[in-house]
Coordinates of N, CA and C in Angstrom, one line a residue:
X1 N -6.0 -9.8 -12.1 CA -6.4 -11.0 -12.8 C -5.2 -11.9 -13.2
X2 N -4.1 -11.2 -13.7 CA -2.9 -12.0 -14.1 C -2.2 -12.6 -13.0
X3 N -2.1 -11.9 -11.8 CA -1.5 -12.5 -10.7 C -2.2 -13.7 -10.2
X4 N -3.5 -13.6 -10.1 CA -4.3 -14.8 -9.6 C -4.3 -15.9 -10.6
X5 N -4.2 -15.6 -11.9 CA -4.1 -16.7 -12.9 C -2.8 -17.4 -12.7
X6 N -1.7 -16.7 -12.5 CA -0.4 -17.3 -12.3 C -0.4 -18.1 -11.0
X7 N -1.1 -17.6 -10.0 CA -1.1 -18.3 -8.7 C -1.9 -19.6 -8.9
X8 N -3.1 -19.6 -9.5 CA -3.9 -20.8 -9.7 C -3.2 -21.8 -10.6
X9 N -2.5 -21.3 -11.6 CA -1.7 -22.2 -12.5 C -0.6 -22.9 -11.8
X10 N 0.1 -22.1 -10.9 CA 1.2 -22.7 -10.2 C 0.7 -23.8 -9.2
X11 N -0.5 -23.5 -8.5 CA -1.1 -24.4 -7.6 C -1.4 -25.7 -8.3
X12 N -2.0 -25.6 -9.5 CA -2.3 -26.8 -10.3 C -1.1 -27.6 -10.7
X13 N -0.1 -26.9 -11.2 CA 1.1 -27.6 -11.6 C 1.8 -28.4 -10.4
X14 N 1.8 -27.8 -9.3 CA 2.4 -28.4 -8.1 C 1.5 -29.6 -7.6
X15 N 0.2 -29.4 -7.7 CA -0.7 -30.5 -7.2 C -0.6 -31.7 -8.1
X16 N -0.4 -31.5 -9.4 CA -0.3 -32.6 -10.4 C 0.9 -33.5 -10.0
X17 N 2.0 -32.8 -9.7 CA 3.2 -33.5 -9.2 C 3.0 -34.3 -7.9
X18 N 2.3 -33.6 -7.0 CA 2.0 -34.2 -5.7 C 1.1 -35.4 -5.8
X19 N 0.0 -35.3 -6.7 CA -0.9 -36.4 -6.8 C -0.2 -37.6 -7.4
X20 N 0.6 -37.4 -8.5 CA 1.3 -38.5 -9.1 C 2.3 -39.2 -8.2
X21 N 2.9 -38.4 -7.4 CA 4.0 -38.9 -6.5 C 3.4 -39.5 -5.2
X22 N 2.1 -39.3 -5.0 CA 1.5 -39.7 -3.7 C 1.9 -38.8 -2.6
X23 N 2.3 -37.6 -2.9 CA 2.8 -36.7 -1.8 C 1.8 -35.6 -1.6
X24 N 0.6 -36.0 -1.2 CA -0.4 -35.0 -1.0 C -0.9 -35.2 0.5
X25 N -1.7 -34.2 1.0 CA -2.1 -34.3 2.4 C -3.5 -35.0 2.5
X26 N -3.5 -36.0 3.3 CA -4.7 -36.7 3.7 C -5.2 -36.3 5.0
X27 N -6.3 -35.7 5.1 CA -6.8 -35.1 6.4 C -7.5 -36.2 7.2
X28 N -6.8 -36.6 8.2 CA -7.3 -37.7 9.1 C -8.3 -37.2 10.1
X29 N -8.5 -35.9 10.2 CA -9.4 -35.4 11.2 C -10.8 -35.1 10.7
X30 N -11.0 -35.3 9.4 CA -12.3 -35.0 8.9 C -13.4 -35.8 9.6
X31 N -13.1 -37.1 9.8 CA -14.1 -38.0 10.4 C -14.0 -38.1 11.9
X32 N -13.1 -37.3 12.5 CA -12.9 -37.4 13.9 C -14.1 -36.8 14.7
X33 N -14.5 -37.5 15.7 CA -15.6 -37.0 16.6 C -15.0 -36.2 17.7
X34 N -13.7 -36.1 17.8 CA -13.1 -35.4 18.9 C -12.3 -34.1 18.4
X35 N -12.7 -33.7 17.2 CA -12.1 -32.5 16.6 C -12.7 -31.3 17.2
X36 N -12.0 -30.6 18.0 CA -12.6 -29.4 18.7 C -11.9 -28.1 18.2
X37 N -11.5 -28.1 17.0 CA -10.9 -26.9 16.4 C -11.9 -25.9 15.9
X38 N -11.9 -24.7 16.6 CA -12.9 -23.7 16.2 C -12.2 -22.4 16.0
X39 N -12.8 -21.5 15.3 CA -12.2 -20.2 15.1 C -13.2 -19.1 14.7
X40 N -12.7 -18.0 14.3 CA -13.5 -16.8 13.9 C -13.1 -16.3 12.5
X41 N -14.1 -16.3 11.6 CA -13.8 -16.0 10.2 C -14.8 -15.1 9.6
X42 N -14.3 -14.2 8.8 CA -15.2 -13.3 8.0 C -15.3 -13.9 6.6
X43 N -16.5 -14.2 6.2 CA -16.7 -15.0 4.9 C -17.7 -14.3 4.0
X44 N -17.6 -14.7 2.8 CA -18.6 -14.4 1.7 C -19.4 -15.6 1.4
X45 N -20.7 -15.5 1.6 CA -21.6 -16.7 1.2 C -21.8 -16.6 -0.3
X46 N -22.0 -17.8 -0.9 CA -22.1 -17.9 -2.3 C -23.6 -17.9 -2.8
X47 N -23.8 -17.2 -3.9 CA -25.1 -17.1 -4.5 C -25.6 -18.5 -4.9
X48 N -26.9 -18.7 -4.8 CA -27.5 -20.0 -5.1 C -27.2 -20.5 -6.5
X49 N -27.3 -19.5 -7.5 CA -27.1 -19.9 -8.9 C -25.7 -20.5 -9.1
X50 N -24.7 -20.0 -8.4 CA -23.3 -20.5 -8.5 C -23.2 -21.8 -7.8
X51 N -23.9 -21.9 -6.6 CA -23.8 -23.2 -5.9 C -24.3 -24.3 -6.7
X52 N -25.4 -24.1 -7.5 CA -25.9 -25.2 -8.4 C -24.9 -25.6 -9.4
X53 N -24.2 -24.7 -10.0 CA -23.2 -25.0 -11.0 C -22.0 -25.8 -10.3
X54 N -21.6 -25.4 -9.1 CA -20.6 -26.0 -8.4 C -21.0 -27.4 -8.0
X55 N -22.3 -27.6 -7.6 CA -22.7 -28.9 -7.2 C -22.6 -29.9 -8.4
X56 N -22.9 -29.4 -9.6 CA -22.8 -30.3 -10.8 C -21.3 -30.7 -11.0
X57 N -20.4 -29.8 -10.7 CA -19.0 -30.2 -10.8 C -18.6 -31.2 -9.7
X58 N -19.1 -31.0 -8.5 CA -18.9 -31.9 -7.4 C -19.4 -33.3 -7.7
X59 N -20.6 -33.4 -8.3 CA -21.2 -34.6 -8.7 C -20.3 -35.4 -9.7
X60 N -19.6 -34.6 -10.6 CA -18.7 -35.2 -11.5 C -17.5 -35.8 -10.7
X61 N -17.0 -35.1 -9.7 CA -15.9 -35.5 -8.9 C -16.3 -36.8 -8.2
X62 N -17.5 -36.8 -7.6 CA -17.9 -38.0 -6.9 C -18.0 -39.3 -7.7
X63 N -18.2 -39.1 -9.0 CA -18.3 -40.2 -9.9 C -16.9 -40.8 -10.1
X64 N -15.9 -40.0 -10.0 CA -14.5 -40.5 -10.1 C -13.9 -41.1 -8.8
X65 N -14.2 -40.4 -7.7 CA -13.7 -40.8 -6.4 C -14.7 -40.4 -5.3
X66 N -15.7 -41.3 -5.1 CA -16.8 -41.0 -4.2 C -16.5 -40.9 -2.7
X67 N -15.3 -41.4 -2.3 CA -15.0 -41.5 -0.9 C -14.2 -40.3 -0.3
X68 N -14.0 -39.3 -1.1 CA -13.3 -38.1 -0.5 C -14.4 -37.2 0.2
X69 N -13.9 -36.2 0.8 CA -14.8 -35.2 1.5 C -15.2 -34.1 0.6
X70 N -16.5 -34.0 0.4 CA -17.1 -33.0 -0.5 C -18.0 -32.0 0.3
X71 N -17.7 -30.8 0.0 CA -18.5 -29.7 0.7 C -19.9 -29.7 0.3
X72 N -20.9 -29.6 1.2 CA -22.3 -29.4 0.8 C -22.5 -28.0 0.4
X73 N -23.6 -27.8 -0.3 CA -23.9 -26.4 -0.8 C -23.9 -25.4 0.3
X74 N -24.4 -25.8 1.4 CA -24.6 -24.8 2.6 C -23.2 -24.4 3.1
X75 N -22.2 -25.2 2.9 CA -20.8 -24.9 3.4 C -19.9 -24.2 2.5
X76 N -20.3 -24.0 1.3 CA -19.5 -23.3 0.3 C -19.3 -21.8 0.7
X77 N -18.1 -21.3 0.6 CA -17.9 -19.9 0.9 C -16.5 -19.4 0.4
X78 N -16.3 -18.1 0.4 CA -15.0 -17.5 0.2 C -14.6 -16.9 1.5
X79 N -13.3 -17.2 1.9 CA -12.8 -16.6 3.1 C -12.3 -15.2 2.8
X80 N -12.8 -14.3 3.5 CA -12.3 -12.9 3.4 C -11.1 -12.8 4.3
X81 N -11.2 -13.3 5.6 CA -10.1 -13.3 6.5 C -10.4 -14.3 7.6
X82 N -9.4 -15.1 7.9 CA -9.4 -15.9 9.1 C -8.9 -15.1 10.2
X83 N -9.8 -14.6 11.0 CA -9.4 -13.6 12.1 C -8.7 -14.4 13.2
X84 N -9.3 -15.5 13.6 CA -8.7 -16.4 14.6 C -8.8 -17.8 14.0
X85 N -7.6 -18.3 13.5 CA -7.5 -19.6 12.9 C -8.0 -20.7 13.9
X86 N -8.7 -21.7 13.3 CA -9.2 -22.7 14.2 C -8.1 -23.4 15.1
X87 N -8.4 -23.5 16.3 CA -7.6 -24.2 17.2 C -8.4 -24.9 18.3
X88 N -7.8 -26.0 18.9 CA -8.5 -26.8 19.9 C -8.7 -26.0 21.1
X89 N -10.0 -25.8 21.5 CA -10.3 -25.1 22.7 C -10.8 -23.7 22.6
X90 N -10.7 -23.1 21.4 CA -11.2 -21.7 21.2 C -12.7 -21.7 21.5
X91 N -13.2 -20.7 22.2 CA -14.6 -20.5 22.5 C -15.0 -19.1 22.4
X92 N -16.2 -18.8 22.1 CA -16.7 -17.4 22.0 C -16.7 -16.8 23.4
X93 N -16.7 -17.6 24.4 CA -16.6 -17.1 25.8 C -15.3 -16.4 26.1
X94 N -14.3 -16.6 25.2 CA -13.0 -16.0 25.4 C -12.8 -14.6 24.9
X95 N -13.8 -14.2 24.1 CA -13.7 -12.9 23.4 C -15.0 -12.1 23.5
X96 N -14.9 -10.8 23.2 CA -16.1 -9.9 23.0 C -16.4 -9.8 21.6
X97 N -17.4 -10.4 21.1 CA -17.8 -10.4 19.7 C -18.0 -9.0 19.2
X98 N -18.6 -8.1 20.1 CA -18.9 -6.7 19.7 C -17.6 -6.0 19.4
X99 N -16.5 -6.2 20.1 CA -15.3 -5.6 19.8 C -14.7 -5.9 18.4
X100 N -14.9 -7.2 18.0 CA -14.5 -7.6 16.7 C -15.3 -7.0 15.6
X101 N -16.6 -6.9 15.8 CA -17.5 -6.3 14.9 C -17.1 -4.8 14.6
X102 N -16.7 -4.1 15.7 CA -16.3 -2.7 15.6 C -15.1 -2.6 14.7
X103 N -14.1 -3.5 14.9 CA -12.9 -3.4 14.1 C -13.2 -3.7 12.6
X104 N -14.1 -4.7 12.4 CA -14.5 -5.0 11.0 C -15.2 -3.8 10.3
X105 N -16.2 -3.2 11.1 CA -16.9 -2.1 10.5 C -15.9 -0.9 10.2
X106 N -15.0 -0.7 11.0 CA -14.0 0.4 10.8 C -13.2 0.0 9.5
X107 N -12.9 -1.2 9.3 CA -12.1 -1.7 8.2 C -12.9 -1.6 6.8
X108 N -14.2 -1.5 6.9 CA -15.0 -1.5 5.7 C -15.3 -0.1 5.2
X109 N -14.8 0.9 5.9 CA -15.0 2.3 5.5 C -14.4 2.5 4.1
X110 N -15.2 3.1 3.2 CA -14.7 3.4 1.8 C -14.5 2.1 1.0
X111 N -14.9 0.9 1.4 CA -14.8 -0.3 0.6 C -16.1 -0.4 -0.2
X112 N -16.0 -0.5 -1.5 CA -17.2 -0.6 -2.4 C -17.6 -2.1 -2.5
X113 N -18.7 -2.4 -3.1 CA -19.1 -3.7 -3.3 C -18.0 -4.5 -4.1
X114 N -17.9 -5.8 -3.8 CA -16.9 -6.7 -4.3 C -17.5 -7.5 -5.4
X115 N -16.8 -7.7 -6.5 CA -17.3 -8.6 -7.6 C -16.3 -9.7 -7.8
X116 N -16.8 -10.9 -7.9 CA -16.0 -12.1 -8.1 C -16.5 -12.9 -9.3
X117 N -15.6 -13.3 -10.1 CA -15.9 -14.2 -11.3 C -15.3 -15.5 -11.0
X118 N -16.2 -16.5 -10.8 CA -15.8 -17.9 -10.5 C -15.6 -18.6 -11.8
X119 N -14.4 -18.9 -12.1 CA -14.1 -19.4 -13.5 C -12.9 -20.4 -13.4
X120 N -13.2 -21.6 -13.7 CA -12.1 -22.6 -13.7 C -11.9 -23.3 -12.4
X121 N -11.1 -24.4 -12.5 CA -10.9 -25.3 -11.3 C -9.4 -25.4 -11.2
X122 N -8.9 -25.5 -9.9 CA -7.5 -25.8 -9.7 C -7.4 -26.8 -8.5
X123 N -6.3 -27.0 -8.0 CA -6.1 -27.9 -6.8 C -4.9 -27.5 -6.0
X124 N -4.9 -28.0 -4.8 CA -3.7 -27.9 -4.0 C -3.3 -29.3 -3.5
X125 N -2.3 -29.4 -2.7 CA -1.9 -30.7 -2.2 C -2.9 -31.3 -1.2
X126 N -3.9 -30.5 -0.9 CA -4.9 -31.0 0.1 C -6.3 -30.9 -0.3
X127 N -6.6 -30.2 -1.4 CA -8.0 -29.8 -1.8 C -8.2 -29.6 -3.3
X128 N -9.4 -29.5 -3.7 CA -9.8 -29.1 -5.0 C -10.6 -27.8 -4.9
X129 N -10.3 -26.8 -5.7 CA -10.7 -25.5 -5.5 C -11.4 -24.9 -6.8
X130 N -12.4 -24.1 -6.6 CA -13.0 -23.3 -7.7 C -12.2 -21.9 -7.7
X131 N -11.7 -21.5 -8.8 CA -11.0 -20.3 -8.9 C -11.9 -19.1 -8.9
X132 N -11.5 -18.1 -8.1 CA -12.2 -16.8 -8.1 C -11.3 -15.7 -8.5
X133 N -11.8 -14.8 -9.4 CA -11.1 -13.7 -9.9 C -11.8 -12.4 -9.5
X134 N -11.0 -11.4 -9.2 CA -11.5 -10.2 -8.7 C -11.4 -9.1 -9.8
X135 N -12.5 -8.4 -9.9 CA -12.6 -7.3 -10.9 C -11.8 -6.1 -10.5
X136 N -11.8 -5.8 -9.2 CA -11.1 -4.7 -8.7 C -10.3 -5.1 -7.5
X137 N -9.7 -4.1 -6.8 CA -8.9 -4.3 -5.6 C -9.7 -4.3 -4.3
X138 N -11.0 -4.2 -4.4 CA -11.8 -3.9 -3.2 C -11.6 -5.0 -2.1
X139 N -11.6 -6.3 -2.5 CA -11.5 -7.3 -1.5 C -10.1 -7.3 -0.8
X140 N -9.0 -7.1 -1.6 CA -7.7 -7.1 -0.9 C -7.5 -5.8 -0.2
X141 N -8.1 -4.7 -0.6 CA -8.0 -3.4 0.2 C -8.7 -3.7 1.5
X142 N -9.8 -4.4 1.5 CA -10.5 -4.7 2.8 C -9.6 -5.6 3.7
X143 N -9.0 -6.6 3.1 CA -8.1 -7.4 3.8 C -6.9 -6.7 4.4
X144 N -6.4 -5.7 3.7 CA -5.3 -4.9 4.2 C -5.7 -4.1 5.4
X145 N -6.9 -3.5 5.3 CA -7.5 -2.8 6.4 C -7.7 -3.6 7.6
X146 N -8.2 -4.8 7.4 CA -8.4 -5.8 8.5 C -7.1 -6.1 9.2
X147 N -6.1 -6.4 8.4 CA -4.7 -6.7 8.9 C -4.2 -5.5 9.8
X148 N -4.3 -4.3 9.3 CA -3.8 -3.2 10.0 C -4.6 -2.9 11.3
X149 N -5.9 -3.0 11.2 CA -6.7 -2.6 12.4 C -6.8 -3.7 13.4
X150 N -6.7 -4.9 13.0 CA -6.7 -6.0 14.1 C -5.4 -6.0 14.8
X151 N -4.3 -5.8 14.0 CA -3.0 -5.9 14.6 C -2.7 -4.8 15.6
X152 N -3.4 -3.7 15.4 CA -3.3 -2.6 16.4 C -4.4 -2.5 17.4
X153 N -5.3 -3.5 17.4 CA -6.4 -3.5 18.3 C -6.2 -4.1 19.7
X154 N -5.2 -5.0 19.8 CA -5.0 -5.7 21.0 C -5.9 -6.9 21.2
X155 N -6.8 -7.1 20.3 CA -7.6 -8.3 20.4 C -6.9 -9.6 19.9
X156 N -7.4 -10.7 20.5 CA -6.8 -12.0 20.0 C -7.0 -12.1 18.5
X157 N -6.0 -12.4 17.8 CA -6.1 -12.7 16.3 C -4.9 -13.5 15.9
X158 N -5.1 -14.1 14.7 CA -3.9 -14.9 14.2 C -3.9 -14.7 12.7
X159 N -4.2 -13.5 12.3 CA -4.2 -13.1 10.8 C -2.8 -13.3 10.2
X160 N -2.8 -14.0 9.1 CA -1.6 -14.3 8.3 C -0.6 -15.3 9.0
X161 N -1.0 -15.9 10.1 CA -0.1 -16.8 10.8 C 0.1 -18.1 10.0
X162 N -1.0 -18.6 9.3 CA -0.8 -19.8 8.4 C -0.3 -19.4 7.1
X163 N -0.9 -18.4 6.4 CA -0.5 -17.9 5.1 C -1.2 -16.5 4.9
X164 N -0.7 -15.7 4.0 CA -1.3 -14.4 3.7 C -2.3 -14.6 2.6
X165 N -3.5 -14.4 2.9 CA -4.6 -14.7 1.9 C -4.7 -13.5 0.9
X166 N -4.8 -13.8 -0.4 CA -5.1 -12.8 -1.4 C -6.0 -13.3 -2.5
X167 N -6.3 -14.6 -2.6 CA -7.1 -15.2 -3.6 C -8.6 -15.1 -3.2
X168 N -9.4 -15.7 -4.0 CA -10.9 -15.7 -3.7 C -11.5 -17.0 -4.1
X169 N -10.8 -18.1 -3.8 CA -11.3 -19.4 -4.2 C -12.4 -20.0 -3.3
X170 N -13.0 -21.0 -3.8 CA -14.0 -21.8 -3.0 C -13.4 -23.2 -2.9
X171 N -13.2 -23.7 -1.7 CA -12.8 -25.1 -1.5 C -14.0 -26.0 -1.7
X172 N -13.9 -27.0 -2.5 CA -15.1 -27.9 -2.8 C -14.8 -29.4 -2.3
X173 N -13.6 -29.7 -2.2 CA -13.3 -31.1 -1.8 C -11.9 -31.2 -1.0
X174 N -11.9 -32.1 -0.1 CA -10.6 -32.4 0.6 C -10.4 -33.9 0.6
X175 N -9.1 -34.3 0.7 CA -8.8 -35.7 0.7 C -8.8 -36.3 2.1
X176 N -9.6 -37.3 2.2 CA -9.6 -38.0 3.5 C -9.1 -39.5 3.4
X177 N -8.7 -39.8 2.2 CA -8.0 -41.1 1.9 C -7.3 -41.0 0.6
X178 N -6.5 -42.1 0.3 CA -5.8 -42.0 -1.0 C -6.7 -41.8 -2.2
X179 N -6.2 -41.0 -3.1 CA -6.9 -40.7 -4.3 C -7.0 -42.0 -5.1
X180 N -8.2 -42.3 -5.5 CA -8.5 -43.6 -6.2 C -7.7 -43.8 -7.5
X181 N -7.7 -42.8 -8.3 CA -7.1 -42.9 -9.6 C -6.5 -41.5 -10.0
X182 N -5.3 -41.2 -9.5 CA -4.7 -39.8 -9.7 C -4.7 -39.3 -11.1
X183 N -4.3 -40.1 -12.1 CA -4.3 -39.6 -13.5 C -5.7 -39.2 -14.0
X184 N -6.7 -40.0 -13.6 CA -8.1 -39.7 -14.0 C -8.6 -38.5 -13.3
X185 N -8.2 -38.2 -12.0 CA -8.6 -37.0 -11.4 C -8.0 -35.8 -12.0
X186 N -6.7 -35.9 -12.3 CA -6.0 -34.8 -12.9 C -6.6 -34.5 -14.3
X187 N -6.9 -35.5 -15.1 CA -7.5 -35.3 -16.4 C -8.9 -34.5 -16.2
X188 N -9.6 -35.0 -15.2 CA -11.0 -34.3 -15.0 C -10.8 -32.9 -14.6
X189 N -9.8 -32.6 -13.7 CA -9.6 -31.2 -13.4 C -9.1 -30.4 -14.6
X190 N -8.2 -31.0 -15.4 CA -7.8 -30.3 -16.6 C -8.9 -29.9 -17.5
X191 N -9.9 -30.8 -17.6 CA -11.0 -30.6 -18.5 C -11.9 -29.4 -18.0
X192 N -11.8 -29.1 -16.7 CA -12.6 -28.1 -16.1 C -11.8 -26.8 -15.8
X193 N -10.6 -26.7 -16.3 CA -9.8 -25.5 -15.9 C -10.4 -24.2 -16.4
X194 N -11.3 -24.3 -17.4 CA -11.9 -23.0 -17.9 C -13.4 -23.1 -17.7
X195 N -13.9 -23.9 -16.9 CA -15.4 -24.0 -16.6 C -15.9 -22.8 -16.0
X196 N -17.0 -22.3 -16.5 CA -17.6 -21.1 -15.9 C -18.7 -21.4 -14.9
X197 N -18.5 -20.8 -13.7 CA -19.4 -21.1 -12.6 C -20.3 -19.8 -12.3
X198 N -20.0 -18.7 -12.9 CA -20.8 -17.5 -12.8 C -20.1 -16.4 -12.0
X199 N -20.7 -15.2 -12.0 CA -20.2 -14.1 -11.4 C -21.2 -13.6 -10.3
X200 N -20.6 -13.0 -9.2 CA -21.5 -12.5 -8.2 C -21.0 -11.1 -7.7
X201 N -21.9 -10.3 -7.3 CA -21.6 -9.0 -6.7 C -21.8 -9.2 -5.2
X202 N -20.8 -9.0 -4.4 CA -20.9 -9.2 -3.0 C -21.3 -8.0 -2.3
X203 N -22.5 -8.1 -1.6 CA -23.0 -6.9 -0.9 C -23.1 -7.1 0.6
X204 N -22.7 -8.4 1.0 CA -22.8 -8.7 2.5 C -21.7 -9.6 2.9
X205 N -21.1 -9.4 4.0 CA -20.1 -10.2 4.7 C -20.7 -10.8 5.9
X206 N -20.2 -12.0 6.3 CA -20.7 -12.6 7.5 C -19.6 -13.0 8.4
X207 N -19.7 -12.6 9.7 CA -18.8 -13.0 10.7 C -19.3 -14.3 11.3
X208 N -18.5 -15.4 11.3 CA -19.0 -16.7 11.8 C -18.0 -17.3 12.8
X209 N -18.5 -18.0 13.7 CA -17.8 -18.9 14.6 C -17.8 -20.3 13.9
X210 N -16.7 -20.9 13.6 CA -16.7 -22.0 12.7 C -15.8 -23.1 13.1
X211 N -16.1 -24.4 12.6 CA -15.1 -25.4 12.7 C -14.2 -25.4 11.5
X212 N -13.3 -26.3 11.4 CA -12.2 -26.3 10.4 C -12.8 -26.3 9.0
X213 N -14.0 -27.0 8.8 CA -14.5 -27.3 7.5 C -15.8 -26.5 7.2
X214 N -16.1 -25.6 8.1 CA -17.3 -24.7 7.9 C -18.5 -25.5 7.7
X215 N -18.7 -26.6 8.5 CA -19.9 -27.4 8.3 C -21.1 -26.7 9.0
X216 N -22.2 -26.7 8.3 CA -23.4 -26.0 8.7 C -23.8 -26.3 10.1
X217 N -23.7 -27.6 10.5 CA -24.1 -28.0 11.9 C -23.2 -27.4 13.0
X218 N -22.0 -26.9 12.6 CA -21.1 -26.3 13.6 C -20.9 -24.8 13.5
X219 N -21.3 -24.3 12.4 CA -21.1 -22.8 12.2 C -22.2 -22.0 12.9
X220 N -21.7 -21.0 13.6 CA -22.7 -20.1 14.2 C -22.5 -18.7 13.6
X221 N -23.5 -18.2 13.0 CA -23.5 -16.8 12.4 C -23.6 -15.8 13.5
X222 N -22.6 -14.9 13.6 CA -22.5 -13.9 14.7 C -23.1 -12.5 14.2
X223 N -22.8 -12.2 13.0 CA -23.2 -10.8 12.5 C -23.1 -10.8 11.0
X224 N -24.0 -10.0 10.4 CA -23.9 -9.7 8.9 C -23.6 -8.2 8.7
X225 N -22.7 -7.9 7.8 CA -22.3 -6.6 7.5 C -22.5 -6.3 6.0
X226 N -23.1 -5.1 5.8 CA -23.4 -4.7 4.4 C -22.4 -3.8 3.8
X227 N -22.0 -4.1 2.6 CA -21.1 -3.3 1.8 C -21.9 -2.2 1.1
X228 N -21.2 -1.1 0.7 CA -21.9 0.0 0.0 C -22.4 -0.5 -1.3

């Protein structure tokens, strides 16, 4: 809990500087019709009760800056592991999905149900995030198993190539143009730094073929796996 708190606080402090300096990432590919970046991801789907609370926060964001990219409720998720990070040209025809499922199932041995407390809001230089806190080490134990087993499997994977994941956040917005009023956005996030979005016990993981933004129209669910 303390490590994640420090991480989220650091993200927020750095994003405030970036927003005020105009030094944040604007994603020009969000509206692109030629974006063919796809990948393979193990995700946690969000409970409906939490989605409703997040939607209320997103609506507040839209009132401040309506022209940014906001995730729909169907697209909200926690990334357990980006097994193959999205890249242009990746196709399911390139891999055996069954082989990937076997490695994931092996990695889930002795992993108990995961609990996440979604509490507070932070930001990065490219997005606005709901903070997730872990009650125990189950999620990161699973991630470590996945790292070890995939790296010894010989299967195509790009785990930790972009960054080593250890948090449990939900991305709710990305910047597709300049922030309309940075101080106002910062103030709004500050007001919600302790906002409660609810807790959930994770009993199922989903392996999906996805685009960069996990949009429902492009995501293909490949397999669901149950935790103990």
